[in-house]
mmCIF file of C-alpha atoms in Angstrom:
data_model
loop_
_atom_site.group_PDB
_atom_site.id
_atom_site.type_symbol
_atom_site.label_atom_id
_atom_site.label_comp_id
_atom_site.label_asym_id
_atom_site.label_seq_id
_atom_site.Cartn_x
_atom_site.Cartn_y
_atom_site.Cartn_z
ATOM 1 C CA MET A 7 0.000 0.000 0.000
ATOM 2 C CA ALA A 8 1.458 3.351 -1.055
ATOM 3 C CA ILE A 9 1.301 6.351 1.268
ATOM 4 C CA ARG A 10 1.129 9.713 -0.462
ATOM 5 C CA TYR A 11 2.084 12.886 1.325
ATOM 6 C CA THR A 12 2.983 16.480 0.492
ATOM 7 C CA VAL A 13 6.217 18.292 1.354
ATOM 8 C CA THR A 14 6.092 22.114 1.255
ATOM 9 C CA THR A 15 9.442 23.925 1.131
ATOM 10 C CA TYR A 16 10.026 27.580 2.065
ATOM 11 C CA THR A 17 13.187 29.129 0.608
ATOM 12 C CA CYS A 18 14.919 32.494 0.787
ATOM 13 C CA PRO A 19 13.984 34.531 -2.320
ATOM 14 C CA LYS A 20 17.455 36.089 -2.406
ATOM 15 C CA CYS A 21 19.898 33.177 -2.029
ATOM 16 C CA GLY A 22 17.624 30.120 -2.245
ATOM 17 C CA ARG A 23 18.490 28.740 1.209
ATOM 18 C CA VAL A 24 15.807 26.360 2.538
ATOM 19 C CA LEU A 25 14.258 27.962 5.624
ATOM 20 C CA LYS A 26 11.468 25.528 6.457
ATOM 21 C CA ARG A 27 9.857 22.267 5.324
ATOM 22 C CA ASP A 28 6.299 21.165 6.103
ATOM 23 C CA ASN A 29 5.767 17.406 5.770
ATOM 24 C CA ASP A 30 2.232 15.968 5.824
ATOM 25 C CA LEU A 31 3.707 12.565 6.696
ATOM 26 C CA TRP A 32 4.061 13.747 10.293
ATOM 27 C CA THR A 33 0.276 13.805 10.636
ATOM 28 C CA PHE A 34 0.067 10.119 9.735
ATOM 29 C CA LEU A 35 2.988 9.242 12.038
ATOM 30 C CA ILE A 36 1.421 11.096 14.969
ATOM 31 C CA PHE A 37 -1.799 9.145 14.405
ATOM 32 C CA ILE A 38 0.128 5.837 14.512
ATOM 33 C CA VAL A 39 2.298 6.721 17.529
ATOM 34 C CA THR A 40 -0.672 7.929 19.605
ATOM 35 C CA PHE A 41 -2.783 4.896 18.624
ATOM 36 C CA GLY A 42 -5.346 7.243 17.106
ATOM 37 C CA THR A 43 -6.024 9.123 20.353
ATOM 38 C CA VAL A 44 -5.068 12.343 18.541
ATOM 39 C CA LEU A 45 -8.563 12.101 17.057
ATOM 40 C CA PHE A 46 -9.916 13.103 20.477
ATOM 41 C CA TRP A 47 -8.246 16.487 20.033
ATOM 42 C CA VAL A 48 -9.340 16.779 16.414
ATOM 43 C CA ALA A 49 -12.949 16.260 17.514
ATOM 44 C CA GLY A 50 -12.482 18.528 20.530
ATOM 45 C CA TRP A 51 -11.019 21.366 18.459
ATOM 46 C CA ALA A 52 -13.888 21.095 15.989
ATOM 47 C CA LEU A 53 -16.390 21.301 18.864
ATOM 48 C CA ILE A 54 -14.662 24.253 20.544
ATOM 49 C CA ASN A 55 -14.325 26.145 17.272
ATOM 50 C CA PHE A 56 -18.007 25.587 16.575
ATOM 51 C CA VAL A 57 -19.070 26.847 20.013
ATOM 52 C CA TYR A 58 -16.823 29.916 20.135
ATOM 53 C CA GLU A 59 -16.980 30.974 16.502
ATOM 54 C CA ARG A 60 -20.591 30.132 15.678
ATOM 55 C CA TYR A 61 -22.320 31.179 18.895
ATOM 56 C CA ASP A 62 -19.892 33.513 20.646
ATOM 57 C CA ASN A 63 -18.328 35.387 17.739
ATOM 58 C CA LEU A 64 -14.710 34.676 18.638
ATOM 59 C CA ARG A 65 -12.501 35.267 15.611
ATOM 60 C CA TYR A 66 -8.915 34.543 16.558
ATOM 61 C CA THR A 67 -6.238 35.933 14.259
ATOM 62 C CA ARG A 68 -2.476 36.105 14.492
ATOM 63 C CA LEU A 69 -0.992 39.558 14.954
ATOM 64 C CA GLY A 70 1.724 40.592 12.513
ATOM 65 C CA ASN A 71 3.692 38.620 9.968
ATOM 66 C CA ARG A 72 5.834 35.675 11.007
ATOM 67 C CA GLU A 73 9.355 36.445 9.855
ATOM 68 C CA LYS A 74 12.611 34.497 9.837
ATOM 69 C CA GLN A 75 16.117 35.722 9.091
ATOM 70 C CA CYS A 76 17.980 33.759 6.456
ATOM 71 C CA PRO A 77 21.131 32.335 8.113
ATOM 72 C CA ARG A 78 23.059 32.623 4.828
ATOM 73 C CA CYS A 79 22.355 36.129 3.517
ATOM 74 C CA GLY A 80 20.597 37.780 6.491
ATOM 75 C CA LEU A 81 17.412 38.671 4.588
ATOM 76 C CA MET A 82 14.230 38.850 6.695
ATOM 77 C CA VAL A 83 11.731 36.544 4.992
ATOM 78 C CA CYS A 84 7.967 36.546 5.630
ATOM 79 C CA MET A 85 7.031 32.923 6.401
ATOM 80 C CA SER A 86 3.311 33.601 6.849
ATOM 81 C CA GLN A 87 1.114 36.681 6.922
ATOM 82 C CA GLY A 88 -0.952 37.945 9.819
ATOM 83 C CA SER A 89 -3.125 40.990 10.472
ATOM 84 C CA GLU A 90 -2.027 44.279 11.996
ATOM 85 C CA TRP A 91 -3.703 45.531 15.169
ATOM 86 C CA ILE A 92 -5.366 48.650 13.806
ATOM 87 C CA THR A 93 -6.975 46.689 10.941
ATOM 88 C CA LEU A 94 -8.847 44.401 13.359
ATOM 89 C CA ASP A 95 -12.358 45.262 14.492
ATOM 90 C CA ASN A 96 -13.189 45.462 18.201
ATOM 91 C CA ASN A 97 -14.289 41.843 18.507
ATOM 92 C CA ALA A 98 -11.213 40.542 16.685
ATOM 93 C CA GLN A 99 -9.013 42.596 19.022
ATOM 94 C CA LYS A 100 -10.725 41.084 22.059
ATOM 95 C CA SER A 101 -10.418 37.641 20.504
ATOM 96 C CA TRP A 102 -6.668 38.136 20.112
ATOM 97 C CA ALA A 103 -6.325 39.327 23.721
ATOM 98 C CA PHE A 104 -8.200 36.185 24.835
ATOM 99 C CA ARG A 105 -6.026 33.810 22.773
ATOM 100 C CA ARG A 106 -4.206 32.184 25.713
ATOM 101 C CA PHE A 107 -7.450 31.093 27.356
ATOM 102 C CA TYR A 108 -8.757 29.951 23.987
ATOM 103 C CA THR A 109 -5.653 27.774 23.604
ATOM 104 C CA LEU A 110 -6.383 26.237 27.024
ATOM 105 C CA ALA A 111 -9.916 25.497 25.852
ATOM 106 C CA LEU A 112 -8.504 23.663 22.827
ATOM 107 C CA ILE A 113 -6.100 21.657 25.008
ATOM 108 C CA PHE A 114 -8.742 20.514 27.484
ATOM 109 C CA SER A 115 -11.193 19.746 24.673
ATOM 110 C CA GLY A 116 -9.205 16.603 23.843
ATOM 111 C CA PHE A 117 -9.328 15.396 27.451
ATOM 112 C CA MET A 118 -13.049 16.129 27.566
ATOM 113 C CA VAL A 119 -13.854 14.165 24.402
ATOM 114 C CA GLY A 120 -11.410 11.380 25.280
ATOM 115 C CA GLY A 121 -12.763 11.032 28.810
ATOM 116 C CA LEU A 122 -16.338 10.849 27.545
ATOM 117 C CA VAL A 123 -15.639 8.293 24.810
ATOM 118 C CA LEU A 124 -13.387 6.064 26.893
ATOM 119 C CA GLN A 125 -15.620 5.952 29.953
ATOM 120 C CA LEU A 126 -18.490 4.839 27.720
ATOM 121 C CA ALA A 127 -16.415 2.327 25.761
ATOM 122 C CA TRP A 128 -14.216 0.953 28.571
ATOM 123 C CA ILE A 129 -16.170 -1.989 29.980
ATOM 124 C CA SER A 130 -13.329 -4.262 31.120
ATOM 125 C CA SER A 131 -12.527 -2.246 34.241
ATOM 126 C CA TYR A 132 -14.924 -0.399 36.531
ATOM 127 C CA ILE A 133 -12.080 1.654 38.055
ATOM 128 C CA ALA A 134 -10.827 2.737 34.632
ATOM 129 C CA GLY A 135 -14.342 3.823 33.693
ATOM 130 C CA ILE A 136 -14.554 5.965 36.831
ATOM 131 C CA ILE A 137 -11.169 7.551 36.107
ATOM 132 C CA PHE A 138 -12.204 8.465 32.563
ATOM 133 C CA LEU A 139 -15.489 9.857 33.887
ATOM 134 C CA ILE A 140 -13.591 12.082 36.339
ATOM 135 C CA ILE A 141 -11.313 13.302 33.525
ATOM 136 C CA PHE A 142 -14.375 14.157 31.451
ATOM 137 C CA LEU A 143 -16.139 16.028 34.274
ATOM 138 C CA ILE A 144 -13.062 18.038 35.289
ATOM 139 C CA SER A 145 -12.354 18.987 31.666
ATOM 140 C CA LEU A 146 -15.998 19.911 31.124
ATOM 141 C CA LEU A 147 -15.992 22.195 34.170
ATOM 142 C CA ILE A 148 -12.818 23.898 32.931
ATOM 143 C CA GLU A 149 -14.375 24.408 29.499
ATOM 144 C CA ILE A 150 -17.493 25.934 31.059
ATOM 145 C CA ALA A 151 -15.360 28.267 33.211
ATOM 146 C CA ILE A 152 -13.310 29.437 30.200
ATOM 147 C CA LEU A 153 -16.455 30.016 28.137
ATOM 148 C CA ALA A 154 -18.027 32.015 30.982
ATOM 149 C CA TYR A 155 -14.863 34.097 31.240
ATOM 150 C CA TRP A 156 -14.977 34.791 27.492
ATOM 151 C CA LYS A 157 -18.567 36.019 27.772
ATOM 152 C CA ALA A 158 -17.554 38.353 30.607
ATOM 153 C CA PHE A 159 -14.458 39.422 28.647
ATOM 154 C CA GLN A 160 -16.657 40.380 25.684
ATOM 155 C CA LYS A 161 -18.915 42.597 27.813
ATOM 156 C CA LYS A 162 -16.105 44.695 29.285
ATOM 157 C CA PRO A 163 -15.954 48.246 27.851
ATOM 158 C CA TYR A 164 -12.212 47.860 27.381
ATOM 159 C CA ILE A 165 -9.641 45.277 26.255
ATOM 160 C CA GLU A 166 -7.460 44.027 29.107
ATOM 161 C CA ILE A 167 -3.921 42.927 28.225
ATOM 162 C CA ASN A 168 -0.519 42.491 29.870
ATOM 163 C CA GLN A 169 2.717 44.364 29.195
ATOM 164 C CA GLU A 170 3.953 41.684 26.788
ATOM 165 C CA ASP A 171 0.865 42.071 24.608
ATOM 166 C CA LEU A 172 1.152 45.851 24.770
ATOM 167 C CA ALA A 173 4.655 45.630 23.290
ATOM 168 C CA LYS A 174 3.329 43.472 20.422
ATOM 169 C CA ILE A 175 0.513 45.942 19.765
ATOM 170 C CA LYS A 176 2.941 48.874 19.753
ATOM 171 C CA LYS A 177 5.155 47.063 17.256
ATOM 172 C CA SER A 178 2.156 46.413 15.025
ATOM 173 C CA MET A 179 1.024 50.033 15.237
ATOM 174 C CA GLN A 180 4.480 51.207 14.241
ATOM 175 C CA LYS A 181 4.226 49.196 11.025
ATOM 176 C CA THR A 182 0.964 50.898 10.066
ATOM 177 C CA ASN A 183 1.900 54.410 11.278
ATOM 178 C CA SER A 184 -1.133 54.389 13.584
ATOM 179 C CA SER A 185 -1.858 56.473 16.661
ATOM 180 C CA TRP A 186 -3.856 55.722 19.801
ATOM 181 C CA ASP A 187 -6.535 58.118 18.534
ATOM 182 C CA GLU A 188 -7.494 55.402 16.049
ATOM 183 C CA GLN A 189 -8.083 52.862 18.835
ATOM 184 C CA THR A 190 -11.860 53.053 19.425
ATOM 185 C CA VAL A 191 -12.030 50.687 22.412
ATOM 186 C CA PRO A 192 -9.739 51.555 25.349
ATOM 187 C CA ILE A 193 -6.916 49.140 26.138
ATOM 188 C CA LYS A 194 -6.335 48.536 29.844
ATOM 189 C CA ILE A 195 -3.092 47.167 31.260
ATOM 190 C CA LYS A 196 -3.658 44.400 33.800
ATOM 191 C CA ASN A 197 -3.211 45.307 37.473
ATOM 192 C CA THR A 198 -2.924 49.015 36.632
ATOM 193 C CA ASN A 199 -5.216 51.968 35.962
ATOM 194 C CA THR A 200 -3.470 52.749 32.669
ATOM 195 C CA PHE A 201 -5.624 53.033 29.559
ATOM 196 C CA TYR A 202 -4.611 53.507 25.934
ATOM 197 C CA GLY A 203 -6.862 54.761 23.146
ATOM 198 C CA GLY A 204 -10.622 55.085 23.146
ATOM 199 C CA GLU A 205 -12.661 58.099 24.140
ATOM 200 C CA SER A 206 -12.515 57.402 27.863
ATOM 201 C CA LYS A 207 -11.412 60.248 30.122
ATOM 202 C CA GLU A 208 -9.409 57.654 32.020
ATOM 203 C CA GLN A 209 -6.940 57.454 29.129
ATOM 204 C CA LEU A 210 -3.463 57.943 30.599
ATOM 205 C CA THR A 211 -1.256 57.764 27.531
ATOM 206 C CA THR A 212 1.755 59.996 28.186
ATOM 207 C CA GLU A 213 3.719 62.050 25.710
ATOM 208 C CA SER A 214 6.815 59.906 26.266
ATOM 209 C CA GLU A 215 4.851 56.748 25.510
ATOM 210 C CA GLN A 216 3.524 58.319 22.323
ATOM 211 C CA LYS A 217 7.072 59.176 21.262
ATOM 212 C CA ASP A 218 8.082 55.627 22.100
ATOM 213 C CA LEU A 219 5.602 54.457 19.493
ATOM 214 C CA ASP A 220 7.282 56.707 16.930
ATOM 215 C CA ILE A 221 3.947 57.083 15.195
ATOM 216 C CA LYS A 222 2.768 59.967 13.087
ATOM 217 C CA SER A 223 -0.633 61.123 14.258
#
């Protein structure tokens, strides 16, 4: 039996150095090595995407282009394209800020589906069935908690982020020559009373921070 797979190669446009290879064969090998249990996560991701995207309007997008420097000639090569901060609508911005919790939801989705399927299918051991049931219930509770947090996150009149995310947003805004005046929903830094953008009177953007952005208003 022949196995067909696709290999995608990314090369430097200047010197031709191979920068990355994507091999579809890995998907088949992962399926074999995990005895097919990876399907629990495939099903879980499909379920989570359906719930968040269809009913809760979460539209996760990657911020900025993914770049890699060619080790031979030093050229910065765009490996994949993303969106810049100022081009995202308010919901997409909140979705990006929520991405870490969304990733947790995807991770626990596999345990939830696996626990449910295995506790129903595992009939040779009562103890094993109980263990899988516990895994399912714990994962389900975590999923419910994350979904509830997303609903509360959506309703906030601002977007709450940490300092690391602020640096990424600033970098993105530099690329598009954008100013905080264009940010319609205020951005709040976690554990502080500092706001950026929006029409709120609580906005505390300082002149030095604006210069740090190096953005033309």
